[in-house]
Amino acid sequence: MPPAPLPPPTETEIQPPRVPGLSGLLTLAVGVVVLAALYVGREVFLPVVLAILLAFVLAPFVDLMRKWHLGRVPSVIIAVLVTLGIIVSLGGLIGFQLAGLASDIPRYQTTIERKVGALREGALGKLPNMLRDFGRRFDEAVGEQSPVAASPSPTSTADAPPEEPKPLPVEVHEPEPTPAQVARNVLIPLLEPLATTGIVFVVLVFILMQREDLRDRMIRLFGSSDLHRTTAAMDDAARRLSRYFLTQLALNASFGLLAGIGLWLIGVPSPALWGVFAALMRFVPYIGSFVAAAPPILLAAAVDPGWSMALMTLALFAIGEPLMGHVVEPVVYGQSTGLSPFAVVISAIFWTWIWGPVGLLIATPLTLCLVVLGRHVERLEFLDVLLGDRPALTPAENLYQRMLAGDPDEALDSAEVLLKERSLTSYYDEVALKGLQLAANDATRGVLTHRQLDQVRDVIRALVQDLGSHDDIEPPPQETEDEPVASPQSQKPEIKEPAVVGEMPHEDKISEAWKAEGAVMCIAGRGPLDEAASEMLAQLLKKHGLGSRLVPHEAASRSAIYNLDASGVQMVCISYLEISGTPAHLRYLLRRLRKKVPKAPILVGLWPAEDAVLKSETMRSTLGADYYVSSMRDAVVQCLKVATGEEGLPQTVTTGQAANEAAAAKRLPLPA
């Protein structure tokens, strides 16, 4: 017999986590260098990033022209020239609108002064006097309670210092600027944005010319192990990004157009300017529309002697933004971005700090590109974890975390969400068993305390009992939501086993002996959590018409097996979450059970599918069980086959997942 496992450590025996070493410091240093480079080199990085985002927008247009049998070079040149023309036209329109608005500002001054005077004469103007009167009364009340201070002795006029002579006023008149100075003052501020625009379009041309080559170089740079699969995934992600950015640009431009038309009908000056401003500010998450509404509302209040124009402008944005954000966008997009709301806010703050107002406008598109890279490039996976909207923990890890926290309600809530799209057997196999395996591995390593083990047992027992009301059937298909823009194409799809019902014989073929209580004896292994796995199996067998009974491991021990009630037992199922080395204890347990119930077939459930027993036919024959399975579904299917007396079916199951592989093994002879 192998030595007994050590007891779990106490709270004081748990070792503290290790302090991050050189690798952690190196990662921190790299992060600091990257941040410094982004901040210091914004004049270089910002045009490149803008060119990349524009390339995503123009890529569908270039592909469309290439389908019209235009070459790559003409298609790129036409797309860039059209974009440049649109930007120049918008710039000219904004300039004319600003010039007209500046010339009309003195005309609005009288209206503003009249409204401010009316506010001063009203209740708002009386408020300062009321506050001063209240303060004076408060000071008088406090002065009556305090002793009268002695008045200072008056100073004589003879002691007063002589008055200093007042300085003479001096006026400085600058000479009239020359035409060269005027040209310099006007042109120099325009050189930087013009130079940035030129760099953006030069880089844009090269990106559009060499899209595939740049993609392949990036994949090669990050060391992908599967170039073909990753290339296909990156192409799909690029198409999704292009479609999303183009759709977002079209929707924001439509919102700006409608806002400009509405402001023109209301009578607000420079409606085209505010329409363009509204379209740009909708790229800013959450607060962009509110910021876009403030200037036209204030201008309407300055233009109109009354308040009707300002109220109509407020109503235009208050109605238009919710309609666009909650009605039009969900219908047009039909998909999520894949970003978490927290990441959107943090990214807006971060890129505004790094690159100013332009960083605020491109924060969401740029962050979305980073999340796409994180989901398709293994080395950048941390970006997806930090910024993506997918859960950071798998369902099994989340269940284990709820077990450690001793929170059965959260565990049940997560289970009910998963059961909306999968059967109970599938949930037990893919989530509950894997969560229990994580706990069993930690218990074997000795990192769980007695209290934590008790919490894990209590939570899983409560979860299984609460799920007793759920039928083990395939849930009705739900409407499939479109995948997010940042789709995890490079990752393996989630495995979901089909329900047992539908491919098994009808329950009327099960005899009454198999329906009786305790017909299938579910015995727990000797691990600390094996009893929970046996309880799951017993519950599933009952849901499929077989009578089952849960038996703890101690009841089948050498000293207690003689008192074990084996009347009416048709089959025995043993559950192990973890069995390492030579499972001699399992062999001796099977011998004892053969003597106790010699006619009942024995099934051993080794829930870790990679266990050596499942891979070695010699080891299985040495142990002497009739069937070996590694999933709850296989166990239920095998018990139903034995109970209904099906002929010509394999009677030893060694597969780990019946959804992917057919069970095929040879019946082992029962020992004499």
PDB file of C-alpha atoms in Angstrom, residues 331-504:
ATOM      1  CA  VAL A 331     -29.734  47.250 -35.465  1.00  0.00           C
ATOM      2  CA  VAL A 332     -26.913  48.296 -37.793  1.00  0.00           C
ATOM      3  CA  TYR A 333     -24.008  46.800 -35.878  1.00  0.00           C
ATOM      4  CA  GLY A 334     -25.778  43.630 -34.750  1.00  0.00           C
ATOM      5  CA  GLN A 335     -22.648  42.813 -32.759  1.00  0.00           C
ATOM      6  CA  SER A 336     -20.556  43.984 -29.855  1.00  0.00           C
ATOM      7  CA  THR A 337     -17.041  45.341 -30.050  1.00  0.00           C
ATOM      8  CA  GLY A 338     -15.492  42.967 -27.537  1.00  0.00           C
ATOM      9  CA  LEU A 339     -14.337  45.786 -25.219  1.00  0.00           C
ATOM     10  CA  SER A 340     -15.274  46.033 -21.569  1.00  0.00           C
ATOM     11  CA  PRO A 341     -16.899  49.350 -20.490  1.00  0.00           C
ATOM     12  CA  PHE A 342     -14.158  49.874 -17.924  1.00  0.00           C
ATOM     13  CA  ALA A 343     -11.505  49.444 -20.619  1.00  0.00           C
ATOM     14  CA  VAL A 344     -13.251  52.033 -22.815  1.00  0.00           C
ATOM     15  CA  VAL A 345     -13.149  54.647 -20.048  1.00  0.00           C
ATOM     16  CA  ILE A 346      -9.571  53.885 -19.012  1.00  0.00           C
ATOM     17  CA  SER A 347      -8.375  53.887 -22.622  1.00  0.00           C
ATOM     18  CA  ALA A 348      -9.978  57.293 -23.217  1.00  0.00           C
ATOM     19  CA  ILE A 349      -8.156  58.710 -20.183  1.00  0.00           C
ATOM     20  CA  PHE A 350      -4.872  57.043 -21.137  1.00  0.00           C
ATOM     21  CA  TRP A 351      -4.749  58.090 -24.792  1.00  0.00           C
ATOM     22  CA  THR A 352      -5.867  61.627 -23.929  1.00  0.00           C
ATOM     23  CA  TRP A 353      -2.956  61.857 -21.493  1.00  0.00           C
ATOM     24  CA  ILE A 354      -0.527  60.469 -24.072  1.00  0.00           C
ATOM     25  CA  TRP A 355      -1.681  62.217 -27.259  1.00  0.00           C
ATOM     26  CA  GLY A 356      -4.103  64.956 -26.224  1.00  0.00           C
ATOM     27  CA  PRO A 357      -7.469  65.633 -27.921  1.00  0.00           C
ATOM     28  CA  VAL A 358      -6.617  63.492 -30.952  1.00  0.00           C
ATOM     29  CA  GLY A 359      -5.913  60.592 -28.599  1.00  0.00           C
ATOM     30  CA  LEU A 360      -9.377  61.049 -27.096  1.00  0.00           C
ATOM     31  CA  LEU A 361     -11.010  60.746 -30.526  1.00  0.00           C
ATOM     32  CA  ILE A 362      -9.121  57.594 -31.531  1.00  0.00           C
ATOM     33  CA  ALA A 363      -9.065  55.940 -28.084  1.00  0.00           C
ATOM     34  CA  THR A 364     -11.844  53.410 -28.726  1.00  0.00           C
ATOM     35  CA  PRO A 365     -10.767  52.352 -32.265  1.00  0.00           C
ATOM     36  CA  LEU A 366      -7.135  52.067 -31.189  1.00  0.00           C
ATOM     37  CA  THR A 367      -8.003  50.026 -28.094  1.00  0.00           C
ATOM     38  CA  LEU A 368     -10.161  47.730 -30.210  1.00  0.00           C
ATOM     39  CA  CYS A 369      -7.195  47.079 -32.499  1.00  0.00           C
ATOM     40  CA  LEU A 370      -5.067  46.183 -29.465  1.00  0.00           C
ATOM     41  CA  VAL A 371      -7.709  43.731 -28.222  1.00  0.00           C
ATOM     42  CA  VAL A 372      -7.835  42.075 -31.658  1.00  0.00           C
ATOM     43  CA  LEU A 373      -4.063  41.643 -31.538  1.00  0.00           C
ATOM     44  CA  GLY A 374      -4.338  40.190 -28.052  1.00  0.00           C
ATOM     45  CA  ARG A 375      -6.873  37.596 -29.194  1.00  0.00           C
ATOM     46  CA  HIS A 376      -4.884  36.468 -32.211  1.00  0.00           C
ATOM     47  CA  VAL A 377      -1.248  36.853 -31.136  1.00  0.00           C
ATOM     48  CA  GLU A 378      -0.213  34.679 -28.223  1.00  0.00           C
ATOM     49  CA  ARG A 379       2.478  37.027 -26.932  1.00  0.00           C
ATOM     50  CA  LEU A 380      -0.028  39.888 -26.680  1.00  0.00           C
ATOM     51  CA  GLU A 381      -2.730  37.901 -24.917  1.00  0.00           C
ATOM     52  CA  PHE A 382      -2.423  40.149 -21.867  1.00  0.00           C
ATOM     53  CA  LEU A 383      -4.072  42.936 -23.881  1.00  0.00           C
ATOM     54  CA  ASP A 384      -7.194  40.819 -24.303  1.00  0.00           C
ATOM     55  CA  VAL A 385      -7.203  39.953 -20.591  1.00  0.00           C
ATOM     56  CA  LEU A 386      -6.880  43.607 -19.560  1.00  0.00           C
ATOM     57  CA  LEU A 387      -9.140  45.245 -22.150  1.00  0.00           C
ATOM     58  CA  GLY A 388     -11.497  42.572 -23.525  1.00  0.00           C
ATOM     59  CA  ASP A 389     -15.034  41.865 -22.354  1.00  0.00           C
ATOM     60  CA  ARG A 390     -14.632  38.102 -22.052  1.00  0.00           C
ATOM     61  CA  PRO A 391     -14.472  36.626 -18.543  1.00  0.00           C
ATOM     62  CA  ALA A 392     -10.920  36.422 -17.265  1.00  0.00           C
ATOM     63  CA  LEU A 393     -11.593  32.987 -15.727  1.00  0.00           C
ATOM     64  CA  THR A 394     -13.004  29.920 -17.432  1.00  0.00           C
ATOM     65  CA  PRO A 395     -16.318  28.582 -16.068  1.00  0.00           C
ATOM     66  CA  ALA A 396     -14.450  25.815 -14.227  1.00  0.00           C
ATOM     67  CA  GLU A 397     -11.992  28.294 -12.696  1.00  0.00           C
ATOM     68  CA  ASN A 398     -14.838  30.597 -11.757  1.00  0.00           C
ATOM     69  CA  LEU A 399     -16.656  27.720 -10.018  1.00  0.00           C
ATOM     70  CA  TYR A 400     -13.499  26.781  -8.123  1.00  0.00           C
ATOM     71  CA  GLN A 401     -13.060  30.403  -7.046  1.00  0.00           C
ATOM     72  CA  ARG A 402     -16.665  30.429  -5.774  1.00  0.00           C
ATOM     73  CA  MET A 403     -15.932  27.196  -3.893  1.00  0.00           C
ATOM     74  CA  LEU A 404     -12.909  28.729  -2.200  1.00  0.00           C
ATOM     75  CA  ALA A 405     -14.961  31.791  -1.300  1.00  0.00           C
ATOM     76  CA  GLY A 406     -17.726  29.614   0.148  1.00  0.00           C
ATOM     77  CA  ASP A 407     -20.395  31.280  -2.012  1.00  0.00           C
ATOM     78  CA  PRO A 408     -22.963  28.711  -3.243  1.00  0.00           C
ATOM     79  CA  ASP A 409     -25.378  31.398  -4.474  1.00  0.00           C
ATOM     80  CA  GLU A 410     -22.892  32.815  -6.990  1.00  0.00           C
ATOM     81  CA  ALA A 411     -22.001  29.290  -8.074  1.00  0.00           C
ATOM     82  CA  LEU A 412     -25.671  28.481  -8.680  1.00  0.00           C
ATOM     83  CA  ASP A 413     -26.219  31.735 -10.562  1.00  0.00           C
ATOM     84  CA  SER A 414     -23.321  30.971 -12.938  1.00  0.00           C
ATOM     85  CA  ALA A 415     -24.566  27.402 -13.395  1.00  0.00           C
ATOM     86  CA  GLU A 416     -28.068  28.536 -14.340  1.00  0.00           C
ATOM     87  CA  VAL A 417     -26.623  30.868 -16.968  1.00  0.00           C
ATOM     88  CA  LEU A 418     -24.604  28.025 -18.515  1.00  0.00           C
ATOM     89  CA  LEU A 419     -27.548  25.604 -18.351  1.00  0.00           C
ATOM     90  CA  LYS A 420     -29.504  27.858 -20.704  1.00  0.00           C
ATOM     91  CA  GLU A 421     -27.350  26.575 -23.564  1.00  0.00           C
ATOM     92  CA  ARG A 422     -26.260  23.093 -22.458  1.00  0.00           C
ATOM     93  CA  SER A 423     -27.573  20.000 -20.721  1.00  0.00           C
ATOM     94  CA  LEU A 424     -26.961  19.154 -17.076  1.00  0.00           C
ATOM     95  CA  THR A 425     -24.619  16.314 -18.062  1.00  0.00           C
ATOM     96  CA  SER A 426     -22.608  18.704 -20.200  1.00  0.00           C
ATOM     97  CA  TYR A 427     -22.363  21.193 -17.319  1.00  0.00           C
ATOM     98  CA  TYR A 428     -21.175  18.521 -14.900  1.00  0.00           C
ATOM     99  CA  ASP A 429     -18.562  17.205 -17.364  1.00  0.00           C
ATOM    100  CA  GLU A 430     -17.199  20.492 -18.657  1.00  0.00           C
ATOM    101  CA  VAL A 431     -17.518  22.752 -15.625  1.00  0.00           C
ATOM    102  CA  ALA A 432     -18.240  21.021 -12.336  1.00  0.00           C
ATOM    103  CA  LEU A 433     -15.828  18.103 -12.767  1.00  0.00           C
ATOM    104  CA  LYS A 434     -13.047  20.349 -14.022  1.00  0.00           C
ATOM    105  CA  GLY A 435     -13.586  22.696 -11.087  1.00  0.00           C
ATOM    106  CA  LEU A 436     -13.430  19.757  -8.693  1.00  0.00           C
ATOM    107  CA  GLN A 437     -10.245  18.557 -10.399  1.00  0.00           C
ATOM    108  CA  LEU A 438      -8.628  21.937  -9.736  1.00  0.00           C
ATOM    109  CA  ALA A 439      -9.591  21.618  -6.087  1.00  0.00           C
ATOM    110  CA  ALA A 440      -8.394  17.994  -5.927  1.00  0.00           C
ATOM    111  CA  ASN A 441      -5.027  18.916  -7.455  1.00  0.00           C
ATOM    112  CA  ASP A 442      -4.548  21.694  -4.899  1.00  0.00           C
ATOM    113  CA  ALA A 443      -5.544  19.333  -2.106  1.00  0.00           C
ATOM    114  CA  THR A 444      -3.004  16.765  -3.344  1.00  0.00           C
ATOM    115  CA  ARG A 445      -0.291  19.432  -3.409  1.00  0.00           C
ATOM    116  CA  GLY A 446      -1.205  20.363   0.150  1.00  0.00           C
ATOM    117  CA  VAL A 447      -2.104  24.013  -0.470  1.00  0.00           C
ATOM    118  CA  LEU A 448      -5.699  23.832   0.773  1.00  0.00           C
ATOM    119  CA  THR A 449      -6.481  24.189   4.451  1.00  0.00           C
ATOM    120  CA  HIS A 450      -9.090  22.099   6.262  1.00  0.00           C
ATOM    121  CA  ARG A 451     -11.438  25.076   6.272  1.00  0.00           C
ATOM    122  CA  GLN A 452     -11.073  25.593   2.521  1.00  0.00           C
ATOM    123  CA  LEU A 453     -11.691  21.903   1.845  1.00  0.00           C
ATOM    124  CA  ASP A 454     -14.835  22.056   3.950  1.00  0.00           C
ATOM    125  CA  GLN A 455     -15.998  25.126   2.011  1.00  0.00           C
ATOM    126  CA  VAL A 456     -15.414  23.352  -1.315  1.00  0.00           C
ATOM    127  CA  ARG A 457     -17.423  20.335  -0.139  1.00  0.00           C
ATOM    128  CA  ASP A 458     -20.262  22.484   1.178  1.00  0.00           C
ATOM    129  CA  VAL A 459     -20.527  24.585  -1.983  1.00  0.00           C
ATOM    130  CA  ILE A 460     -20.491  21.649  -4.421  1.00  0.00           C
ATOM    131  CA  ARG A 461     -22.967  19.702  -2.280  1.00  0.00           C
ATOM    132  CA  ALA A 462     -25.324  22.694  -2.191  1.00  0.00           C
ATOM    133  CA  LEU A 463     -24.883  23.208  -5.942  1.00  0.00           C
ATOM    134  CA  VAL A 464     -25.736  19.590  -6.788  1.00  0.00           C
ATOM    135  CA  GLN A 465     -28.777  19.683  -4.524  1.00  0.00           C
ATOM    136  CA  ASP A 466     -29.996  22.950  -6.061  1.00  0.00           C
ATOM    137  CA  LEU A 467     -29.571  21.552  -9.578  1.00  0.00           C
ATOM    138  CA  GLY A 468     -31.695  18.523  -8.709  1.00  0.00           C
ATOM    139  CA  SER A 469     -34.740  20.252 -10.201  1.00  0.00           C
ATOM    140  CA  HIS A 470     -33.106  20.664 -13.640  1.00  0.00           C
ATOM    141  CA  ASP A 471     -33.864  17.998 -16.217  1.00  0.00           C
ATOM    142  CA  ASP A 472     -30.956  16.543 -18.152  1.00  0.00           C
ATOM    143  CA  ILE A 473     -32.193  17.596 -21.577  1.00  0.00           C
ATOM    144  CA  GLU A 474     -30.853  19.704 -24.388  1.00  0.00           C
ATOM    145  CA  PRO A 475     -32.151  23.285 -23.924  1.00  0.00           C
ATOM    146  CA  PRO A 476     -34.087  24.838 -26.800  1.00  0.00           C
ATOM    147  CA  PRO A 477     -31.879  26.660 -29.296  1.00  0.00           C
ATOM    148  CA  GLN A 478     -31.615  30.369 -28.714  1.00  0.00           C
ATOM    149  CA  GLU A 479     -31.069  33.144 -31.188  1.00  0.00           C
ATOM    150  CA  THR A 480     -27.359  33.205 -31.921  1.00  0.00           C
ATOM    151  CA  GLU A 481     -25.822  36.603 -31.365  1.00  0.00           C
ATOM    152  CA  ASP A 482     -23.302  37.819 -33.869  1.00  0.00           C
ATOM    153  CA  GLU A 483     -19.720  37.419 -32.840  1.00  0.00           C
ATOM    154  CA  PRO A 484     -17.984  40.527 -31.543  1.00  0.00           C
ATOM    155  CA  VAL A 485     -15.631  42.513 -33.710  1.00  0.00           C
ATOM    156  CA  ALA A 486     -12.731  41.203 -31.632  1.00  0.00           C
ATOM    157  CA  SER A 487     -13.648  37.591 -32.310  1.00  0.00           C
ATOM    158  CA  PRO A 488     -11.395  34.918 -30.776  1.00  0.00           C
ATOM    159  CA  GLN A 489     -10.937  33.085 -34.067  1.00  0.00           C
ATOM    160  CA  SER A 490      -7.537  31.681 -33.174  1.00  0.00           C
ATOM    161  CA  GLN A 491      -8.742  29.940 -30.043  1.00  0.00           C
ATOM    162  CA  LYS A 492     -10.278  26.488 -29.865  1.00  0.00           C
ATOM    163  CA  PRO A 493     -14.069  26.502 -29.845  1.00  0.00           C
ATOM    164  CA  GLU A 494     -15.782  25.647 -26.601  1.00  0.00           C
ATOM    165  CA  ILE A 495     -16.783  21.978 -26.438  1.00  0.00           C
ATOM    166  CA  LYS A 496     -20.398  21.298 -25.540  1.00  0.00           C
ATOM    167  CA  GLU A 497     -21.523  17.691 -25.252  1.00  0.00           C
ATOM    168  CA  PRO A 498     -24.975  16.787 -26.559  1.00  0.00           C
ATOM    169  CA  ALA A 499     -27.608  15.610 -24.128  1.00  0.00           C
ATOM    170  CA  VAL A 500     -27.946  11.889 -23.406  1.00  0.00           C
ATOM    171  CA  VAL A 501     -31.669  11.913 -24.199  1.00  0.00           C
ATOM    172  CA  GLY A 502     -32.402  11.333 -27.859  1.00  0.00           C
ATOM    173  CA  GLU A 503     -29.898   8.598 -28.665  1.00  0.00           C
ATOM    174  CA  MET A 504     -30.643   6.177 -25.826  1.00  0.00           C
TER     175      MET A 504
END
